[in-house]
mmCIF file with all atom_site columns, C-alpha atoms in Angstrom:
data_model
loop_
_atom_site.group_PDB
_atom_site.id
_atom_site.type_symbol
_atom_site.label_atom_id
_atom_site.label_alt_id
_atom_site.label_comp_id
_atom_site.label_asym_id
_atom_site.label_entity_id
_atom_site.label_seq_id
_atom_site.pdbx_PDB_ins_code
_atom_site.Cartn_x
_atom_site.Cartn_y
_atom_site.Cartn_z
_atom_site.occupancy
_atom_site.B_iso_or_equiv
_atom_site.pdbx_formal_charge
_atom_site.auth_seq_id
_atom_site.auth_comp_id
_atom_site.auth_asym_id
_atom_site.auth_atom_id
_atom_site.pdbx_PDB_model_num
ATOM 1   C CA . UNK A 1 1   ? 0.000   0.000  0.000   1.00 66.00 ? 5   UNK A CA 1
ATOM 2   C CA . UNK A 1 2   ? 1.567   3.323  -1.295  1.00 85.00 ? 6   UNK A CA 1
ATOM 3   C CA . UNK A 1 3   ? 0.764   6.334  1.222   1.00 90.00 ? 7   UNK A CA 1
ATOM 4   C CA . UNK A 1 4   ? 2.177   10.376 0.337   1.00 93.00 ? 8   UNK A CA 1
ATOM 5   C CA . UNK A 1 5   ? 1.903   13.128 2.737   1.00 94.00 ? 9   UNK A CA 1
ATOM 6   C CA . UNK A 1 6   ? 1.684   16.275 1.060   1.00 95.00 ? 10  UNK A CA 1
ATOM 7   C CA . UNK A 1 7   ? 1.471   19.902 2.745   1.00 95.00 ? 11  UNK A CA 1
ATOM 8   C CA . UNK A 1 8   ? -1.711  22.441 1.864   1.00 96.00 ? 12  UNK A CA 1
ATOM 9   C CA . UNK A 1 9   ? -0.873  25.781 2.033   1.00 95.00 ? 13  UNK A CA 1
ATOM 10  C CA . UNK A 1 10  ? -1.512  29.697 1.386   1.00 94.00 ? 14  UNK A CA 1
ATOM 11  C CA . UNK A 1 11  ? -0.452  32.730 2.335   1.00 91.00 ? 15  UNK A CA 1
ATOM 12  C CA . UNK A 1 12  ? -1.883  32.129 6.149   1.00 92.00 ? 16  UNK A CA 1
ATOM 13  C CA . UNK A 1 13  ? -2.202  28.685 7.212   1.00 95.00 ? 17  UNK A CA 1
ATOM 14  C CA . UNK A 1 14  ? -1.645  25.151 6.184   1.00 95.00 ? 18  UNK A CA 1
ATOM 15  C CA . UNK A 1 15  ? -2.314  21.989 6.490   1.00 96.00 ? 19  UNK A CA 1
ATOM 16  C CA . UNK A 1 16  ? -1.205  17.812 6.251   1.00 96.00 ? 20  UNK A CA 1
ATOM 17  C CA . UNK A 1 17  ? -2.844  15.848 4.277   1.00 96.00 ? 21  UNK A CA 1
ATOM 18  C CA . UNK A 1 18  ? -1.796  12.057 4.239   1.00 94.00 ? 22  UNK A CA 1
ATOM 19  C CA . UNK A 1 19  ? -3.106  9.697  1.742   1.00 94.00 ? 23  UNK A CA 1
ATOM 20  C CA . UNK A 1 20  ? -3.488  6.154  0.440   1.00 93.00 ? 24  UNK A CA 1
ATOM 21  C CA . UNK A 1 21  ? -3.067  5.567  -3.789  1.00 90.00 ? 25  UNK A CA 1
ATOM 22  C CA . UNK A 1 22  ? -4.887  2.876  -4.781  1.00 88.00 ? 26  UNK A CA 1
ATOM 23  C CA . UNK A 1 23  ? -6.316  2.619  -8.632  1.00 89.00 ? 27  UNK A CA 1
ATOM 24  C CA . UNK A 1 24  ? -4.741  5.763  -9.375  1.00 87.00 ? 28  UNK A CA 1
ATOM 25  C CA . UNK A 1 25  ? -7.320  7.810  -6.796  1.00 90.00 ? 29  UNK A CA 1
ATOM 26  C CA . UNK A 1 26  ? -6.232  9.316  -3.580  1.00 92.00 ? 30  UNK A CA 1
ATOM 27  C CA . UNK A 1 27  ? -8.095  7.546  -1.072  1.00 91.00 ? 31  UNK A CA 1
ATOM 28  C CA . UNK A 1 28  ? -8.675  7.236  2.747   1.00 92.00 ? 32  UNK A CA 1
ATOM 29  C CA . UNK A 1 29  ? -7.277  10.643 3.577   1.00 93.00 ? 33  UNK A CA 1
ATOM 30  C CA . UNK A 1 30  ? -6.774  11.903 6.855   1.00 94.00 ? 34  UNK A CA 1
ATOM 31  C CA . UNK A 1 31  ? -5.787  16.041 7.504   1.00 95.00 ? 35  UNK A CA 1
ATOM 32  C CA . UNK A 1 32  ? -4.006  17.607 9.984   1.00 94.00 ? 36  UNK A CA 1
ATOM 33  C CA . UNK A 1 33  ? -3.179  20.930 11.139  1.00 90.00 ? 37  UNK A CA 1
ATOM 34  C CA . UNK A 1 34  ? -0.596  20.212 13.490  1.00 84.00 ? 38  UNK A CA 1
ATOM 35  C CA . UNK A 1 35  ? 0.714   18.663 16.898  1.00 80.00 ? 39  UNK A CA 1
ATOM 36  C CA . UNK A 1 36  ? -0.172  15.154 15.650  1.00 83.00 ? 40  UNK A CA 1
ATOM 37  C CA . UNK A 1 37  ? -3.916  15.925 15.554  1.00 87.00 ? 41  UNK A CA 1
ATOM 38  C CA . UNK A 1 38  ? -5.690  13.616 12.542  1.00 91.00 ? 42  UNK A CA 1
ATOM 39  C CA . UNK A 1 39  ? -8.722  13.234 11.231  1.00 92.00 ? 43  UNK A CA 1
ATOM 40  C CA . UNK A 1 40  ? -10.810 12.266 8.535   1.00 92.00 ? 44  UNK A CA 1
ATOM 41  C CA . UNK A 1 41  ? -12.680 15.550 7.563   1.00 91.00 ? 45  UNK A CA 1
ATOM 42  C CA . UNK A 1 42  ? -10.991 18.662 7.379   1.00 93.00 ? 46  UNK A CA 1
ATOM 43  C CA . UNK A 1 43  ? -10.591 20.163 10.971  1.00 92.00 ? 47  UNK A CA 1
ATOM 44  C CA . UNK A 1 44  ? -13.171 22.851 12.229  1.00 91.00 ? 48  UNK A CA 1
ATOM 45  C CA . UNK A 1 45  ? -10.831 24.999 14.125  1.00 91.00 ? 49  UNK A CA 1
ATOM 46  C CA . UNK A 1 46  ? -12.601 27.716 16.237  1.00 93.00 ? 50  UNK A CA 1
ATOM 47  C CA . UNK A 1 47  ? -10.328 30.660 16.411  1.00 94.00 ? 51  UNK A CA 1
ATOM 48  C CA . UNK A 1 48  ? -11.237 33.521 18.873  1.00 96.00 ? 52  UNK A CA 1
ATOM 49  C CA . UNK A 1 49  ? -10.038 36.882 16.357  1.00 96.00 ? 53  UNK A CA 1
ATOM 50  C CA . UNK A 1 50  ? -12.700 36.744 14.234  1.00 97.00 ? 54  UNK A CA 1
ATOM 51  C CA . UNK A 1 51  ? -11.142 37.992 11.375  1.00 96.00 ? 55  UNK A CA 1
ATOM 52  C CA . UNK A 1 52  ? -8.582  34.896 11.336  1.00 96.00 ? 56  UNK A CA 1
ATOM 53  C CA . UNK A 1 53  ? -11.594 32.739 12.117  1.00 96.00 ? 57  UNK A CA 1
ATOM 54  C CA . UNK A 1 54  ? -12.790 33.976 8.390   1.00 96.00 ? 58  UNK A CA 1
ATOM 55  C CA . UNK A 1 55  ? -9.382  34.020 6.640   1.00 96.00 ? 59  UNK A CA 1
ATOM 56  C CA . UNK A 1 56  ? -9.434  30.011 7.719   1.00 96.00 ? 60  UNK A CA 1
ATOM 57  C CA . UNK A 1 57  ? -13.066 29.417 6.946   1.00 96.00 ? 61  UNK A CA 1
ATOM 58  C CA . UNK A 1 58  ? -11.810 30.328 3.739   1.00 96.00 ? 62  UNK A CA 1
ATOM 59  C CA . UNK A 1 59  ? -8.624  28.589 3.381   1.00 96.00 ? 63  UNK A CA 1
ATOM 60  C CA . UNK A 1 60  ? -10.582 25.232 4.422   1.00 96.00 ? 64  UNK A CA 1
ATOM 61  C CA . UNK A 1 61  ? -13.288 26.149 2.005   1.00 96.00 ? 65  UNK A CA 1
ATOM 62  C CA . UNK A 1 62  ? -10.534 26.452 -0.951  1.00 96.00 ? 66  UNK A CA 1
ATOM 63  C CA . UNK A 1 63  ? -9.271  23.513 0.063   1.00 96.00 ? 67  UNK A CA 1
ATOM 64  C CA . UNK A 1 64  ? -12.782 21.357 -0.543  1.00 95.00 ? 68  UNK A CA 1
ATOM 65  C CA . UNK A 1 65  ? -13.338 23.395 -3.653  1.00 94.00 ? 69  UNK A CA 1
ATOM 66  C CA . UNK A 1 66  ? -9.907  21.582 -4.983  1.00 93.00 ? 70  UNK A CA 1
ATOM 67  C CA . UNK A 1 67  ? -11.342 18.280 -3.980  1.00 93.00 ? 71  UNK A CA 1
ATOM 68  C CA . UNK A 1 68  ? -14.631 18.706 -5.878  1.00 92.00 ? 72  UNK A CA 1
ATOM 69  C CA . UNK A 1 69  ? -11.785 18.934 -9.132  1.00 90.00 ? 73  UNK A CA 1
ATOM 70  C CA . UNK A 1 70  ? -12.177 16.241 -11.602 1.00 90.00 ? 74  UNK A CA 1
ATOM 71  C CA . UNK A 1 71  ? -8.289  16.438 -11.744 1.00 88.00 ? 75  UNK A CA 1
ATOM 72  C CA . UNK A 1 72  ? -7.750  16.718 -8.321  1.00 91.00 ? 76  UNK A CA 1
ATOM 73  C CA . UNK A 1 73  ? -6.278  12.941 -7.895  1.00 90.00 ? 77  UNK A CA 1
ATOM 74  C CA . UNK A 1 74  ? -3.620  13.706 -10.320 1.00 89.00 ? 78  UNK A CA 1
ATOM 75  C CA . UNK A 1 75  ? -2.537  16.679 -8.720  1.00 87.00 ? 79  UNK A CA 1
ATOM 76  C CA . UNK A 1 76  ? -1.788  15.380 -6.140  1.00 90.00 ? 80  UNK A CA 1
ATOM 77  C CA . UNK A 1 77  ? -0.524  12.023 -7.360  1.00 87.00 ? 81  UNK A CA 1
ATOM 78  C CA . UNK A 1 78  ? 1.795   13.227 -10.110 1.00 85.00 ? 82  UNK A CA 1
ATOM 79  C CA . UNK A 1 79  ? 3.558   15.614 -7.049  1.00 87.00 ? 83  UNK A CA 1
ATOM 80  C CA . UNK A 1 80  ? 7.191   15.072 -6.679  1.00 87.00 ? 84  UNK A CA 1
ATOM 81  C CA . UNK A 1 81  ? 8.946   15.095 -3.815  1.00 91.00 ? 85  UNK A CA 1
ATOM 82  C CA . UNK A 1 82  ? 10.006  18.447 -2.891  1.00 86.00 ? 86  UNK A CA 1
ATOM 83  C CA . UNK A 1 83  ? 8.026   20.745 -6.116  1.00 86.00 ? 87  UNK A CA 1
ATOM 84  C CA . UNK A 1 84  ? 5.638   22.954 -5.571  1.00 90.00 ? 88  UNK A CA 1
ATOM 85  C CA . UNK A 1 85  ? 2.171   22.827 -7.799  1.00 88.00 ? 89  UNK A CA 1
ATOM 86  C CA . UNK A 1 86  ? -0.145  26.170 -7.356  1.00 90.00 ? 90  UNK A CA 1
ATOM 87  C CA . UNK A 1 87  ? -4.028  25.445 -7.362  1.00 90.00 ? 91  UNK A CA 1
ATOM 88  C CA . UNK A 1 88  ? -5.723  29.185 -8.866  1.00 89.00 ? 92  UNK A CA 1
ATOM 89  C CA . UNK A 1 89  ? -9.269  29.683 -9.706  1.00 87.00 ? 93  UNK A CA 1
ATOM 90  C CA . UNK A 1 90  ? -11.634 32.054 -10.101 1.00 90.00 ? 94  UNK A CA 1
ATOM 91  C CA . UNK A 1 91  ? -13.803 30.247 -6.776  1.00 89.00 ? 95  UNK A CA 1
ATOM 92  C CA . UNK A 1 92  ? -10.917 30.099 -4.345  1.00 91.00 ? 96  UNK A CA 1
ATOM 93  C CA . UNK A 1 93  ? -10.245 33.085 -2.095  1.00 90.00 ? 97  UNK A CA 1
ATOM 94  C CA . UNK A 1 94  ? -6.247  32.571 -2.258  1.00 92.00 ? 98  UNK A CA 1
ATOM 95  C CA . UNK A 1 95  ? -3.977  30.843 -4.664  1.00 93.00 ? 99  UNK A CA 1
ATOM 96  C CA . UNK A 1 96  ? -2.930  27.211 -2.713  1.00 95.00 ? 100 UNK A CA 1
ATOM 97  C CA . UNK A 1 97  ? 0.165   25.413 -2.732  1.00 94.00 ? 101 UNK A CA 1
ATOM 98  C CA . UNK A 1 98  ? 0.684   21.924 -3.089  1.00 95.00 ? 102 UNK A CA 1
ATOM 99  C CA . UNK A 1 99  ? 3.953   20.735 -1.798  1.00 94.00 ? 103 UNK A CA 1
ATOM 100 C CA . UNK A 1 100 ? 4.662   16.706 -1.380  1.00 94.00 ? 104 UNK A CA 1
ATOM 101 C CA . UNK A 1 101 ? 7.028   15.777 0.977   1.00 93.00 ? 105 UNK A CA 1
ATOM 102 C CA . UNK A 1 102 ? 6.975   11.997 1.503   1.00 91.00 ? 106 UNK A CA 1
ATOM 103 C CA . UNK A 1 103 ? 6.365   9.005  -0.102  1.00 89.00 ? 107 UNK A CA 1
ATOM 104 C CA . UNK A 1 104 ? 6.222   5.461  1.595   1.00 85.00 ? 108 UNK A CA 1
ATOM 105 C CA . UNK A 1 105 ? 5.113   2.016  1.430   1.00 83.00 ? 109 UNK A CA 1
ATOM 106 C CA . UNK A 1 106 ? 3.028   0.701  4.441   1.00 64.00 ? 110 UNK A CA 1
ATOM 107 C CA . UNK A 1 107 ? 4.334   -3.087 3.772   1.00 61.00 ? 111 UNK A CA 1
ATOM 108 C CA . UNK A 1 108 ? 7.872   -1.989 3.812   1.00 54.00 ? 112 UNK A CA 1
ATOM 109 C CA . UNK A 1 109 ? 7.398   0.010  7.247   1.00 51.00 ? 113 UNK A CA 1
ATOM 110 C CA . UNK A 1 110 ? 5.505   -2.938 8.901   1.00 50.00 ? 114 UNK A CA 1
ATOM 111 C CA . UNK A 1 111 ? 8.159   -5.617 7.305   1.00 49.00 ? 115 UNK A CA 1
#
């Protein structure tokens, strides 16, 4: 089983993102915003100035705008290590980037 955990970023905030490929789709993802905190939707944060509150509201609402991409599985999946891929479009509030920084194999980490 090939797993990639990528970083999910703009100009404010980011966020982990680790996922299975299987069948060329990225599959059974799980997000994270930091301090080891996962989950399978992307985290709800409640942030008392409300004015960051909205900048992330936004950020995490870019964020499941990519996802609704027909292309989004490639994006992601045709990442290398280390480059940077921008996500623009006319819905998003800020440009985001896509940065992958590892690649492993589940079997080889158990074995």
């Amino acid at each position: 089983m090939k797993r990639c955990v990528w970083i999910i970023l703009n100009k404010n905030f980011e966020m982990m993102l680790d996922g299975e490929i299987f069948e060329d789709k990225l599959q059974y993802k799980k997000f994270s915003p930091g301090e080891d905190i996962w989950t399978e939707e992307l985290p709800l944060l409640k942030i008392a100035d409300e004015k960051i509150q909205k900048e992330y509201d936004e950020f995490r609402q870019d964020i499941l705008t990519l996802f609704l991409e027909p292309q989004v599985n490639e994006v992601f999946i045709n990442a290398k290590i280390g480059e940077e891929s921008e996500y623009d479009n006319p819905s998003i509030s800020t440009p985001l980037i896509i940065r992958k920084i590892e690649e492993y194999d589940v079997e080889e980490i158990i074995g």
